[in-house]
Coordinates of C-alpha atoms and ligand atoms in Angstrom, one line a residue:
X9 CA -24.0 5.5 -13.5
X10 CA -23.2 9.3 -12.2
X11 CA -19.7 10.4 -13.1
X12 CA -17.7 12.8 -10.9
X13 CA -14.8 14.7 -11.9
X14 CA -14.6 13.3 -15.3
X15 CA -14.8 9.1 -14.7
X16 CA -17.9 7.0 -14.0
X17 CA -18.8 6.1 -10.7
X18 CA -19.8 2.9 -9.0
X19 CA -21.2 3.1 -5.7
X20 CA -22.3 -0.3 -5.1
X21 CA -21.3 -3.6 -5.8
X22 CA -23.9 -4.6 -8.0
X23 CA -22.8 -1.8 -10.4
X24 CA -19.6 -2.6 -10.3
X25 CA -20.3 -6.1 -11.1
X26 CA -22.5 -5.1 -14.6
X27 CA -20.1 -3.1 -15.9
X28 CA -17.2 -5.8 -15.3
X29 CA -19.0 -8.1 -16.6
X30 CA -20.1 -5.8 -19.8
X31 CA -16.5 -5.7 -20.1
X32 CA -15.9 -9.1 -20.1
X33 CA -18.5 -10.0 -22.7
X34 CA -16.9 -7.8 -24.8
X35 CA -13.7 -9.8 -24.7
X36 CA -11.6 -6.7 -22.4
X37 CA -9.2 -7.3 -19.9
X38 CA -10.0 -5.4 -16.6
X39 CA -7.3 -4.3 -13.9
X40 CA -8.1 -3.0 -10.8
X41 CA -6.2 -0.5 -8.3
X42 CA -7.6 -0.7 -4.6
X43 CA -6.8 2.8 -2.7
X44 CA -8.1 4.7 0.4
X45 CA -8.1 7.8 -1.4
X46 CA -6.2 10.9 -1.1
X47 CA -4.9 10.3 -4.2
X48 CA -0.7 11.3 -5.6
X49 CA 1.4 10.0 -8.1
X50 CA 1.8 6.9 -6.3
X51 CA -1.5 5.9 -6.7
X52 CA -1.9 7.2 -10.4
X53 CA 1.3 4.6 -11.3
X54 CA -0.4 2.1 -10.5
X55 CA -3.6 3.2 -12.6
X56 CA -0.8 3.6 -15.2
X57 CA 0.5 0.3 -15.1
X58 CA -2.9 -1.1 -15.0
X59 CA -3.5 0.6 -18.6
X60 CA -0.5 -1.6 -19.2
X61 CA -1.5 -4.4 -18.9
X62 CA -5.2 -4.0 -19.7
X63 CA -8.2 -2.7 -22.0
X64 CA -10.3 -1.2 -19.1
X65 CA -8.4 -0.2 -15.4
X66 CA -11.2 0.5 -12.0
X67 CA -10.5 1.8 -9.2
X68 CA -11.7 2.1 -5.3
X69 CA -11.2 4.7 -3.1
X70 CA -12.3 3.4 0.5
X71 CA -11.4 4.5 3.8
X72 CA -11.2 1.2 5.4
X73 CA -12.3 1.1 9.0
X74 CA -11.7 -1.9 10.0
X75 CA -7.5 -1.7 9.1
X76 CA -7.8 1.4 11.4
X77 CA -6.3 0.8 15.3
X78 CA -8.2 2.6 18.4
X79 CA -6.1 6.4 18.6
X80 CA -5.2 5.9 14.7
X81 CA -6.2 8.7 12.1
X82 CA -9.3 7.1 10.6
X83 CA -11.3 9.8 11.1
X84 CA -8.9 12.5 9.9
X85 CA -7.5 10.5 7.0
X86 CA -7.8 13.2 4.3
X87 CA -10.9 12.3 1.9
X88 CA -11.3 14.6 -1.2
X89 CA -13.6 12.2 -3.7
X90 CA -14.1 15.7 -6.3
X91 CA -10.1 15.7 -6.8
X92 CA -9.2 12.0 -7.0
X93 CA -12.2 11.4 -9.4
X94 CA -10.6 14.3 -11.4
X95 CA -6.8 12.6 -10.9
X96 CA -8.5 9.1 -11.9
X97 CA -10.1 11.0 -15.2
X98 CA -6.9 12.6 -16.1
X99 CA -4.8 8.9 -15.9
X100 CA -7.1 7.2 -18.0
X101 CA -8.7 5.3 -15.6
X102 CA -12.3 3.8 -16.7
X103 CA -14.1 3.7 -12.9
X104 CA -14.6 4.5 -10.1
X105 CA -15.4 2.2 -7.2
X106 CA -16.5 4.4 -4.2
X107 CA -18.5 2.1 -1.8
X108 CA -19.8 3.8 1.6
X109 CA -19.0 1.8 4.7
X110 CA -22.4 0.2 4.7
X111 CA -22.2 -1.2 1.5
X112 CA -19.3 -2.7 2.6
X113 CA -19.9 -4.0 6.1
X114 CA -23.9 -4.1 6.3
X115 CA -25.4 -4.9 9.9
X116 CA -24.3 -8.3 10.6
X117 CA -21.0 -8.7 9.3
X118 CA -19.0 -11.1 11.0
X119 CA -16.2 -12.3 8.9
X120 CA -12.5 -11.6 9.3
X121 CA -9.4 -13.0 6.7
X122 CA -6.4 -13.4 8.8
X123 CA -2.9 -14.2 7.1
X124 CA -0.3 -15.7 9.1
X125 CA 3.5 -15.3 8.7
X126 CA 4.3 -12.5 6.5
X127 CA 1.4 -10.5 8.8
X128 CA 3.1 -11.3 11.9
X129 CA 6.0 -8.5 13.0
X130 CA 6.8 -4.8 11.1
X131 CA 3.9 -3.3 11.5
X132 CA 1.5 -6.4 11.9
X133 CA 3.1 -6.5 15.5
X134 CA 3.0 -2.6 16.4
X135 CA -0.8 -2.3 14.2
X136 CA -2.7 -5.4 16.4
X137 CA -5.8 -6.1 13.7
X138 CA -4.2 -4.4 10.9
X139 CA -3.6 -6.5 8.3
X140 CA -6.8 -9.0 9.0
X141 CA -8.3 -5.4 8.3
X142 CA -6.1 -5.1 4.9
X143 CA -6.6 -8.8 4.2
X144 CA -10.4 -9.0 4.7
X145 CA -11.4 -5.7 2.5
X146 CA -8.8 -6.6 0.0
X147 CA -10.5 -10.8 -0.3
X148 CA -14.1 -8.4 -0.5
X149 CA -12.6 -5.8 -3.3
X150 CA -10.9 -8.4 -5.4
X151 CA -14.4 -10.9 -5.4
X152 CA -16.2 -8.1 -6.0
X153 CA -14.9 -6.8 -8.7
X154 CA -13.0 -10.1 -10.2
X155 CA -10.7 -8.1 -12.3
X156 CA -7.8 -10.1 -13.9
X157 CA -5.0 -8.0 -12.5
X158 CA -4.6 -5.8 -9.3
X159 CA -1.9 -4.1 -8.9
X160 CA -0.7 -2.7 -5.3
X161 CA 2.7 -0.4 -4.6
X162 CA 6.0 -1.5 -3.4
X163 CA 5.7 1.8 -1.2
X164 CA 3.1 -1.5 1.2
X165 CA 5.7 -4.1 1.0
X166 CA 4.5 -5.8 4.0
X167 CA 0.9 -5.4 2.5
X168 CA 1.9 -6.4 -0.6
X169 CA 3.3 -9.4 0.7
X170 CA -0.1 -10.3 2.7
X171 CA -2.0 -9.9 -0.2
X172 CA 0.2 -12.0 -2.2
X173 CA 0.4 -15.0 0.8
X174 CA -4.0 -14.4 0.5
X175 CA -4.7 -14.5 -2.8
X176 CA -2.6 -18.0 -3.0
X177 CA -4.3 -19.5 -0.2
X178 CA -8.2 -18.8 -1.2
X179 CA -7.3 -19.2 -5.1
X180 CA -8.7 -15.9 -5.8
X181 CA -8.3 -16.0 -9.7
X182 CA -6.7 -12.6 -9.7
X183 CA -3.1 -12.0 -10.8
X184 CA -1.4 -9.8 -8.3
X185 CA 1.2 -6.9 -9.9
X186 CA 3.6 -4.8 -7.2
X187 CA 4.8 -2.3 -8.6
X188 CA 7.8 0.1 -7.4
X189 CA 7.6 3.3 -5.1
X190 CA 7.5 6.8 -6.9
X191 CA 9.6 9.3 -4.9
X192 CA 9.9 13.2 -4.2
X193 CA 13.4 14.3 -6.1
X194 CA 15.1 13.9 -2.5
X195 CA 13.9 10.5 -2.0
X196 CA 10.5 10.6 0.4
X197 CA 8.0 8.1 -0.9
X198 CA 5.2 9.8 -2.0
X199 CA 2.2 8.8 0.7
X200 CA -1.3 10.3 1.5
X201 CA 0.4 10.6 4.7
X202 CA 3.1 13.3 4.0
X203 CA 0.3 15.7 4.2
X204 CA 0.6 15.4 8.4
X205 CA 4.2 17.2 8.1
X206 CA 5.4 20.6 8.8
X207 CA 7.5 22.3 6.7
X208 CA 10.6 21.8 8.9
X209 CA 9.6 17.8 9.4
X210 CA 9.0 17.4 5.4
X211 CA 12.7 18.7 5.6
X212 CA 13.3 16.0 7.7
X213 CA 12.0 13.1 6.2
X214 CA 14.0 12.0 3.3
X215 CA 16.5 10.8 6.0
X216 CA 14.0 8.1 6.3
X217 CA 14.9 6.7 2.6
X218 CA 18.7 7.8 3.0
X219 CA 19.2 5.2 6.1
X220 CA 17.4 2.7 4.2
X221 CA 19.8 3.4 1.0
X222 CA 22.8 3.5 3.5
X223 CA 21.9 -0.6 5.0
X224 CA 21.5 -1.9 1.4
X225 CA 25.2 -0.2 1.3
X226 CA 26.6 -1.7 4.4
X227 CA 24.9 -5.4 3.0
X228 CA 26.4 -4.9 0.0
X229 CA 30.0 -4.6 1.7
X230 CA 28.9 -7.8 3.4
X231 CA 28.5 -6.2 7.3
X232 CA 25.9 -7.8 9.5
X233 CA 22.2 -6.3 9.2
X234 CA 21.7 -5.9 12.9
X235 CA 24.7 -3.7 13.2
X236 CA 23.7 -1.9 10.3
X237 CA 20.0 -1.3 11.6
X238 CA 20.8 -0.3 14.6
X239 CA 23.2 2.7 13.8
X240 CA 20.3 3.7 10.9
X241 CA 17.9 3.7 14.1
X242 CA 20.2 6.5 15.8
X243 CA 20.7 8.2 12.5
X244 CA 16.8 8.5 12.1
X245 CA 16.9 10.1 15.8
X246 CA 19.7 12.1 15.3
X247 CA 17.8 13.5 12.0
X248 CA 15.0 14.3 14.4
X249 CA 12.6 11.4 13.7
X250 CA 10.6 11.6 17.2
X251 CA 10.9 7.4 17.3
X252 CA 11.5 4.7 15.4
X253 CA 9.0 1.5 15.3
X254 CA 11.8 -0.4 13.4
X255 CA 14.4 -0.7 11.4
X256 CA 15.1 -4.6 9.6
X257 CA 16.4 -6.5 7.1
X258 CA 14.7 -9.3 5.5
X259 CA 13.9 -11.9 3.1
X260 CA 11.9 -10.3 0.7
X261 CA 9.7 -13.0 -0.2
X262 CA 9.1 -14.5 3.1
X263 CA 9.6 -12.0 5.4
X264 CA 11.4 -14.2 7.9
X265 CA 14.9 -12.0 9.6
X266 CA 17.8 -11.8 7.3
X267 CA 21.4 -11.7 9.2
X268 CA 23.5 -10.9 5.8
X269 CA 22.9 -10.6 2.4
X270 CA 23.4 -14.0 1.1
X271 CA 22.4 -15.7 -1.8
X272 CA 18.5 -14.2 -1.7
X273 CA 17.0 -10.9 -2.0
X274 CA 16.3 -8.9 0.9
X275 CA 14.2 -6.0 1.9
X276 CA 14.7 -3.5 4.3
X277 CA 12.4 -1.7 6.0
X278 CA 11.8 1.0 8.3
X279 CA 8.3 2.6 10.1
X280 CA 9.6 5.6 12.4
X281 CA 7.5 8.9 13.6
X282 CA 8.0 12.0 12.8
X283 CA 5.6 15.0 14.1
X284 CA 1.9 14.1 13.7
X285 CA 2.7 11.3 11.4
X286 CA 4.1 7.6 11.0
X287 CA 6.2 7.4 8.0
X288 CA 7.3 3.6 6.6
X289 CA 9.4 2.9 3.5
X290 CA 11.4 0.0 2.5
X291 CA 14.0 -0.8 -0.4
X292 CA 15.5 -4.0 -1.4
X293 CA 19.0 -5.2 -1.9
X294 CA 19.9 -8.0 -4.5
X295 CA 22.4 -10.4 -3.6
Ligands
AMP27 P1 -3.3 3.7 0.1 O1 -4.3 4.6 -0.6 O2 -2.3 4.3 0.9 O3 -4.0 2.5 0.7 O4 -2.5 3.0 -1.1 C1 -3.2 2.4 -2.2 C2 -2.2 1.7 -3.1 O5 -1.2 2.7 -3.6 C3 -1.3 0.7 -2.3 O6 -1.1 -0.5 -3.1 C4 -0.1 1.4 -2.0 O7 1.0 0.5 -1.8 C5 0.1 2.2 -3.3 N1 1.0 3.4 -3.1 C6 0.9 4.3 -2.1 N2 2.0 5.1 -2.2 C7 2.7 4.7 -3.2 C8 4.0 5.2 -3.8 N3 4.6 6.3 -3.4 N4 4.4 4.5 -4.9 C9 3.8 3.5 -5.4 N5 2.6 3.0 -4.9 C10 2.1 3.6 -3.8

């Protein structure tokens, strides 16, 4: 296998699967870290944790088409394999999984995973196709590679939800780890996204965690989400957010709408746009 940037590379799944399975016969645990690339410190705490919880951590970078919308930014998504195989290297991560799009859907494919439920509103209603996109490449990374643990960020709490919904249903024997969102000093979630901003919208964009912080606030003093969501809306506006997709409170296991915080854990989470880009974060709120 060709390294790049310091850390093996696998380019195909039959590689991936000899050295897993070298692994394995060697008694090692294997955890695995699925990404599109464009990699921060986000990305790299999850490599972390992997190292964690296991002897030997791989991970993909993959531009997914297929979770990509008609007018979305698949084709300038920032891709910059050199640097993240050098960023991989330098957390201690053992591969690299960097299929091309034909490895991954050859001529003929014809299967789609959809997940009900947690998929349906947020962004699964504004992002038609999105997370059967998210849920089919995840159900072909995590066969693929069979690792014991994958581990996917809090910063996807929708997604993470998905994935946790899909792995249950098809019994895919692979433990499934969130883990939380690293943040800027002021509060943005790190994302490969932030790159899209200006200087004057980067200066904007914390407001996007600080409404989410003020919510979990106004739950804990027992107000009514929907109030509460609403005036965080107009704040994001105010800030100079161009829109806002939404603003909610909910269960944080099932997704379902939350009036108050009451006896269960809720999330809250926002996607609103600001310049060129589409900014989401989310926080949760104990009871
Ligand atoms: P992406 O490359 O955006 O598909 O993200 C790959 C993985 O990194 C997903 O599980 C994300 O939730 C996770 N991730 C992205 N940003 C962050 C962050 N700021 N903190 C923690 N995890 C993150």
């Amino acid at each position: 296998m060709r390294a790049v940037g310091g850390v093996a590379v696998a380019r195909t799944v039959a590689a991936l699967r000899t050295q897993v399975r070298e692994w394995r016969a060697q008694g090692l645990g294997v955890a695995f870290v699925p990404t599109m690339g464009a990699l921060h410190d986000g990305h790299l705490s999850l490599v972390r944790a992997g190292l964690e919880r296991a002897d030997r951590v791989v991970a993909s970078v993959f531009v997914n088409p297929a979770q990509f919308g008609p007018g979305e930014d698949f084709s300038r998504y920032p891709r910059q394999e050199e640097a993240d195989a050098a960023l991989l290297a330098g957390a201690g991560c053992h591969l690299l999984f960097a299929p091309g799009v034909a490895e991954m859907y050859p001529p003929g494919f014809a299967t789609t995973v959809t997940v009900g439920g947690v998929s349906e509103g947020l962004c699964g209603a504004l992002r038609p196709g999105h997370f059967a996109g998210v849920a089919t490449v995840v159900a072909k990374l995590l066969l693929q590679c069979l690792p014991d643990i994958a581990l996917f960020g809090e910063k996807d709490y929708q997604q993470l939800q998905v994935i946790r919904r899909l792995v249950r249903d098809l019994d895919i024997p692979v433990g499934v780890v969130g883990v939380p969102t690293v943040r800027e000093a002021d509060g943005l979630a790190l994302s490969s996204r932030n790159r899209y901003l200006s200087a004057e919208e980067r200066r904007i964009a914390p407001a996007l965690h600080r409404v989410l912080r003020e919510v979990a606030a106004g739950l804990g003093r027992g107000e009514p989400a929907l109030d509460l969501c609403r005036r965080a809306a107009e704040d994001l506006l105010a800030a100079g957010f161009l829109s806002v997709d939404y603003v909610e409170a909910r269960d944080a296991e099932t997704l379902s709408a939350a009036g108050k915080l009451e006896g269960r854990p809720l999330r809250i989470l926002a996607a609103a746009r600001l310049g060129g880009a589409r900014l989401i974060d989310n926080i949760g709120v104990e009871p």
